[in-house]
Each structure stands twice: as C-alpha cells, then as structure tokens.
C-alpha cells in the first residue's frame, strides 16, 4: 500500500491536537455537584431566563417565539422548534454544568451553569 | 470559432456530476448522523468535502468555488437561511485554504494534511458564523472538540480523496470527458 502520509501532515495534526487539548484544559468546566446548577436561556445574545433547577418542584414550560423549552428538576431541553434542522430538539436533555444546546435559526440557546462559575445570581 | 465547443458541454456535464455527488453526500451526512452525542450539534463528518478536495486538486479555483456555492444553495433551499450561512462560510474558507495549500505545493504535506487543514478551517468557519448569528461567544466552547473532530474527518476525507484521484484519472481517456480540465499531475 503506497504511503499516503508525509511528515508535514503528522506535524500539522499534532499541532492542531495540541492546540485543542490546550483549549480543553483551559476551559475545563467545574464538574461540581448538581445541587446548585441553573440553566441560562439566551435569546439573541441576551439572557432571557435563569432557572434554578434544584428549586423546581414541577416542570416549567417556556415558549420563546418558535421554540418550546421544558425545564424540570432533572434538566432542561428543547421539546419543540420550527427550525428545519431540529438539532436543538435532538440535543436532548441538559443537566450538567457546561452542557448546552442551541437553535441557531431562532437564536435561542440553553446553557447549564455550575455554581462555581458565577459569583452572584441577580435574577 | 464557435462559442460553445464539445469541451464546454463536457465540462458542464462533469461539473454537474460533481455537484450532484456533493449534494448526495451532504444528504447522506444529515440523514445518518443528525447529532452526535457529545459533539456540538451540526458537526458533520464532512463527506461532501471529498468532492471539494477532489475539485481543488484536479480542477481549478472556479470549479471548486462553484461546487461549494452549489452545495450551499442546496442547503439554503432545504435547510434554511442560517444553515446556508454556516455552510457557505465554512465551505468558502475551507476550499480557499485547500486551494492555497495545493497551489503552494509543499513537499512535506500530502493531500491528507491539506484535507485536515481544510476540515478544521471548515469547522472553525461554521462555528464563527454560528457565534455571529446567535450574538454570543457561548458556542465557542465547542472549539476544541470541533478541532479534534476536524482532524479525524480530515484524515478520513484525505485518505478517500487520495485513493479516488488515481482511480479517476484512469478514466480520463474516455472521449466523453475529453480529459480532466487543468489537471495538475500529482
């Protein structure tokens, strides 16, 4: 089998992997306990909702334009959207800090924030 | 001298085939893998890049850009405006990267390395566009995972293209195609 890979390729690959690993280490989210996590829902770059999941006693349904989001004690998820790709809905349930889902056509995003990442809750 | 020669028609047909191939690969990608579990939504193996890389290696700038735009227009029709923007941003950046790298003709880099670079640039370009569309930098958290994924898909794509090009050049003697246009012998 003819040799397809050359040295420059390997150097490039290692370089890219090194950069990405570096980025990963810098941004390693604190896998804190799930007691004080809350979900941030952003629309068009601005925080529209902050929901403390541990304080929810029942499920809360939020309709933001054309996206429907369901927030419960276990996590948050998109349950319905009018976008053609449905990537947001297929992202499933978000529950740990760092989890996120986005619906780009509707500019809506959900992110789970751990208690160690923010100093104060203002909502 | 006639404006349209037999070569022109052959070229149109050839590019049409490549364009159709790109679209079919794109459909396949979306159908088989709607969302990988831990990857950012929208990360695709990049199979359609096989055709883009092929065009960048054997054809020229115009043909490659044509295929990229063609695919993006298809995305526009089927998946909407934001998907179109993401497709064209990633596609243009990655194909230009590939074309430049191929033009530079460096001895130590093979088609696989170029393919990796193109795949990574493609993902970065898409991610930047999605950040632009959603007005936040939040999605950039996916950058490291996407880069790693880009390396993997770039290697796969690169290997496939490296195998396809010698195979196709054996067909170029077929009179219907009149030879592959502007082929750089590699």
Coordinates of C-alpha atoms in Angstrom, one line a residue:
Chain A
X1 CA 0.0 0.0 0.0
X2 CA 1.5 3.3 -1.1
X3 CA 2.5 5.6 1.7
X4 CA 0.0 8.4 1.8
X5 CA 1.0 10.4 4.8
X6 CA 4.0 12.6 4.9
X7 CA 5.9 14.1 7.8
X8 CA 4.4 17.6 7.4
X9 CA 0.9 16.0 7.8
X10 CA 1.8 14.5 11.1
X11 CA 3.3 17.7 12.4
X12 CA 0.2 19.6 11.4
X13 CA -2.1 17.1 13.0
X14 CA -0.1 17.1 16.2
X15 CA -0.1 20.8 16.2
X16 CA -3.8 21.1 15.9
X17 CA -4.4 18.4 18.5
X18 CA -2.1 20.2 20.9
X19 CA -3.9 23.5 20.4
X20 CA -7.3 21.8 21.0
X21 CA -6.1 19.9 24.1
X22 CA -4.7 23.2 25.4
X23 CA -8.1 24.9 24.9
X24 CA -9.8 22.0 26.6
X25 CA -7.6 22.2 29.7
X26 CA -8.1 26.0 30.0
X27 CA -11.8 25.7 29.7
X28 CA -12.4 22.6 31.8
X29 CA -15.7 23.3 33.4
X30 CA -16.0 22.6 37.1
X31 CA -17.9 19.3 37.3
X32 CA -19.5 20.4 40.5
X33 CA -22.3 18.7 42.3
X34 CA -25.6 19.2 40.8
X35 CA -27.1 20.9 43.7
X36 CA -26.6 24.5 42.7
X37 CA -26.8 24.4 39.0
X38 CA -29.1 26.6 37.0
X39 CA -30.0 26.9 33.4
X40 CA -29.5 30.0 31.4
X41 CA -31.7 30.6 28.4
X42 CA -30.3 33.2 25.9
X43 CA -32.2 34.8 23.1
X44 CA -30.2 36.8 20.6
X45 CA -27.3 37.0 23.0
X46 CA -29.2 38.3 26.0
X47 CA -30.1 36.2 29.0
X48 CA -33.9 35.8 29.0
X49 CA -34.3 33.3 31.8
X50 CA -32.3 31.9 34.6
X51 CA -33.8 28.9 36.2
X52 CA -32.5 27.2 39.3
X53 CA -33.3 23.6 38.5
X54 CA -32.9 22.4 42.1
X55 CA -35.7 24.6 43.2
X56 CA -38.2 23.5 40.6
X57 CA -40.9 21.4 42.1
X58 CA -42.7 20.8 38.9
X59 CA -42.0 21.1 35.2
X60 CA -42.0 24.5 33.7
X61 CA -42.7 25.1 30.0
X62 CA -41.3 28.2 28.4
X63 CA -42.3 29.3 25.0
X64 CA -39.8 31.6 23.3
X65 CA -41.1 32.6 20.0
X66 CA -41.0 29.4 18.0
X67 CA -39.0 27.3 20.4
X68 CA -40.6 25.4 23.3
X69 CA -38.3 24.6 26.2
X70 CA -39.2 22.4 29.1
X71 CA -37.3 22.8 32.4
X72 CA -37.6 20.3 35.2
X73 CA -35.8 19.0 38.2
X74 CA -33.6 16.7 36.1
X75 CA -32.7 19.1 33.3
X76 CA -33.7 21.4 30.5
X77 CA -34.4 20.6 26.9
X78 CA -35.9 21.9 23.8
X79 CA -39.0 20.0 23.1
X80 CA -40.2 21.7 20.0
X81 CA -39.0 24.1 17.4
X82 CA -39.9 25.2 14.0
X83 CA -36.4 25.1 12.6
X84 CA -35.7 22.8 9.6
X85 CA -32.7 21.0 11.2
X86 CA -34.2 20.2 14.6
X87 CA -30.7 20.0 16.0
X88 CA -31.8 21.7 19.2
X89 CA -34.5 19.2 19.9
X90 CA -32.2 16.3 19.2
X91 CA -29.6 17.6 21.7
X92 CA -31.7 16.0 24.4
X93 CA -31.7 17.0 28.0
X94 CA -29.1 19.2 29.5
X95 CA -28.3 18.7 33.2
X96 CA -24.6 19.2 33.9
X97 CA -22.6 22.4 34.1
X98 CA -21.2 23.1 30.6
X99 CA -24.0 21.3 28.7
X100 CA -25.5 23.5 26.1
X101 CA -27.9 23.4 23.2
X102 CA -28.7 26.0 20.6
X103 CA -31.2 26.7 17.9
X104 CA -29.3 28.9 15.5
X105 CA -32.2 29.9 13.2
X106 CA -34.1 31.1 16.3
X107 CA -31.1 32.5 18.1
X108 CA -32.1 30.6 21.2
X109 CA -29.6 28.8 23.4
X110 CA -29.7 27.0 26.7
X111 CA -26.6 26.5 28.9
X112 CA -26.2 24.9 32.2
X113 CA -24.1 27.0 34.6
X114 CA -22.5 25.5 37.7
X115 CA -22.4 27.3 40.9
X116 CA -18.7 27.8 40.8
X117 CA -18.6 29.6 37.6
X118 CA -20.6 32.6 38.6
X119 CA -20.2 35.0 41.5
X120 CA -23.8 36.0 42.1
X121 CA -27.3 35.4 40.8
X122 CA -29.2 38.5 40.1
X123 CA -32.5 37.2 38.9
Chain B
X1 CA -14.9 29.9 -33.8
X2 CA -18.0 28.6 -32.0
X3 CA -18.7 29.9 -28.6
X4 CA -19.6 26.5 -27.2
X5 CA -17.5 23.6 -28.1
X6 CA -17.8 20.0 -27.2
X7 CA -15.4 20.6 -24.4
X8 CA -17.8 23.1 -22.8
X9 CA -20.6 20.7 -22.8
X10 CA -18.4 18.0 -21.3
X11 CA -17.3 20.5 -18.7
X12 CA -20.9 21.3 -17.8
X13 CA -21.8 17.7 -17.5
X14 CA -18.7 16.9 -15.5
X15 CA -19.3 19.7 -13.0
X16 CA -23.0 18.7 -12.9
X17 CA -22.0 15.2 -11.8
X18 CA -19.6 16.5 -9.2
X19 CA -22.3 18.9 -7.9
X20 CA -24.8 16.2 -7.7
X21 CA -22.3 14.0 -5.9
X22 CA -21.7 16.7 -3.3
X23 CA -25.4 17.1 -2.6
X24 CA -26.0 13.4 -2.3
X25 CA -23.1 13.1 0.2
X26 CA -24.5 16.1 2.1
X27 CA -27.9 14.5 2.3
X28 CA -26.3 11.2 3.5
X29 CA -24.4 13.0 6.2
X30 CA -27.5 14.7 7.5
X31 CA -29.6 11.6 7.4
X32 CA -27.2 9.2 9.0
X33 CA -25.9 11.5 11.8
X34 CA -28.3 14.2 12.8
X35 CA -26.5 14.8 16.1
X36 CA -23.5 13.1 17.6
X37 CA -23.9 12.7 21.4
X38 CA -21.1 14.8 22.8
X39 CA -20.3 16.8 19.8
X40 CA -21.7 20.2 19.0
X41 CA -24.9 19.9 17.1
X42 CA -24.1 20.3 13.4
X43 CA -20.7 18.6 13.4
X44 CA -20.6 16.5 10.3
X45 CA -18.1 14.1 9.0
X46 CA -17.6 16.3 6.0
X47 CA -18.1 13.7 3.3
X48 CA -19.0 16.4 0.8
X49 CA -15.6 17.8 1.3
X50 CA -14.3 14.8 -0.6
X51 CA -15.7 16.3 -3.8
X52 CA -14.4 19.7 -2.9
X53 CA -10.9 18.4 -2.3
X54 CA -11.1 16.4 -5.5
X55 CA -12.1 19.5 -7.5
X56 CA -9.4 21.6 -5.7
X57 CA -6.8 19.0 -6.7
X58 CA -7.8 18.2 -10.2
X59 CA -9.7 21.2 -11.4
X60 CA -9.2 24.8 -10.6
X61 CA -10.4 27.7 -8.4
X62 CA -13.6 28.4 -10.3
X63 CA -14.8 24.9 -10.4
X64 CA -14.1 24.3 -6.7
X65 CA -15.9 27.5 -5.7
X66 CA -18.8 26.6 -8.0
X67 CA -19.2 23.3 -6.2
X68 CA -19.1 24.9 -2.8
X69 CA -21.7 27.5 -3.7
X70 CA -23.8 24.9 -5.4
X71 CA -23.9 22.8 -2.2
X72 CA -24.6 25.9 -0.1
X73 CA -27.5 26.9 -2.3
X74 CA -29.0 23.4 -1.9
X75 CA -28.7 23.8 1.8
X76 CA -30.4 27.1 1.5
X77 CA -33.4 25.5 -0.2
X78 CA -33.7 22.6 2.1
X79 CA -32.5 23.8 5.5
X80 CA -33.0 27.5 5.5
X81 CA -31.0 30.7 5.7
X82 CA -29.0 30.2 8.8
X83 CA -27.8 26.8 7.7
X84 CA -26.9 28.3 4.3
X85 CA -24.8 30.9 6.0
X86 CA -23.0 28.3 8.1
X87 CA -22.4 26.1 5.0
X88 CA -21.1 28.8 2.9
X89 CA -18.8 30.3 5.5
X90 CA -17.2 27.0 6.4
X91 CA -17.2 25.9 2.7
X92 CA -15.6 29.0 1.3
X93 CA -12.9 29.3 3.9
X94 CA -12.0 25.6 3.8
X95 CA -12.0 25.4 0.0
X96 CA -9.8 28.6 -0.3
X97 CA -7.5 27.1 2.3
X98 CA -7.3 23.9 0.3
X99 CA -6.7 25.7 -2.9
X100 CA -3.9 27.9 -1.5
X101 CA -2.2 24.9 0.2
X102 CA -2.4 22.9 -3.0
X103 CA -1.0 25.8 -5.0
X104 CA 1.9 26.1 -2.6
X105 CA 2.8 22.5 -3.4
X106 CA 4.8 21.8 -0.3
X107 CA 6.9 18.7 -0.3
X108 CA 6.2 17.6 3.2
X109 CA 2.4 17.9 3.1
X110 CA 0.3 15.5 1.3
X111 CA -3.4 15.7 0.4
X112 CA -4.2 14.3 3.8
X113 CA -2.6 17.2 5.6
X114 CA -4.4 19.6 3.3
X115 CA -7.6 17.8 3.9
X116 CA -7.2 18.0 7.7
X117 CA -6.4 21.7 7.4
X118 CA -9.5 22.3 5.3
X119 CA -11.7 20.3 7.6
X120 CA -10.6 22.2 10.7
X121 CA -10.9 25.5 8.9
X122 CA -14.4 24.5 7.8
X123 CA -15.5 23.7 11.3
X124 CA -14.0 26.9 12.7
X125 CA -15.6 28.9 10.0
X126 CA -19.0 27.4 10.7
X127 CA -18.6 27.9 14.5
X128 CA -17.6 31.6 14.0
X129 CA -20.7 32.1 11.8
X130 CA -22.9 30.5 14.4
X131 CA -21.5 32.7 17.0
X132 CA -22.2 35.7 14.8
X133 CA -25.7 34.6 14.2
X134 CA -26.6 34.0 17.8
X135 CA -24.8 37.1 19.0
X136 CA -22.9 35.2 21.7
X137 CA -19.5 33.6 22.1
X138 CA -21.0 30.8 24.0
X139 CA -20.8 28.2 21.3
X140 CA -17.1 28.7 21.0
X141 CA -16.8 26.4 24.0
X142 CA -17.1 23.7 21.3
X143 CA -14.0 24.8 19.6
X144 CA -11.5 22.2 20.9
X145 CA -13.8 19.3 20.4
X146 CA -14.6 20.5 16.9
X147 CA -10.9 20.8 16.0
X148 CA -10.3 17.3 17.1
X149 CA -13.2 16.1 15.2
X150 CA -12.0 18.1 12.2
X151 CA -8.7 16.3 12.3
X152 CA -10.4 12.9 12.3
X153 CA -12.8 13.8 9.5
X154 CA -9.9 15.4 7.6
X155 CA -7.9 12.3 7.7
X156 CA -10.8 10.2 6.5
X157 CA -11.6 12.6 3.7
X158 CA -8.0 12.9 2.8
X159 CA -7.4 9.2 2.5
X160 CA -10.5 8.8 0.4
X161 CA -9.6 11.6 -2.0
X162 CA -6.0 10.2 -2.3
X163 CA -7.5 6.9 -3.4
X164 CA -10.1 8.4 -5.7
X165 CA -7.9 10.7 -7.7
X166 CA -5.6 8.0 -9.2
X167 CA -8.7 5.9 -9.9
X168 CA -10.5 8.7 -11.7
X169 CA -7.5 9.7 -13.8
X170 CA -7.6 6.3 -15.4
X171 CA -11.0 7.2 -16.8
X172 CA -9.9 10.5 -18.2
X173 CA -9.1 9.0 -21.6
X174 CA -12.8 8.5 -22.1
X175 CA -13.7 10.7 -25.0
X176 CA -16.9 11.9 -23.3
X177 CA -14.9 13.9 -20.8
X178 CA -12.1 15.0 -23.1
X179 CA -9.7 14.8 -20.2
X180 CA -9.9 16.3 -16.8
X181 CA -9.6 20.1 -17.0
X182 CA -6.4 21.8 -15.9
X183 CA -5.3 18.7 -14.1
X184 CA -2.1 19.1 -12.2
X185 CA -0.3 15.9 -12.4
X186 CA 0.4 14.6 -8.9

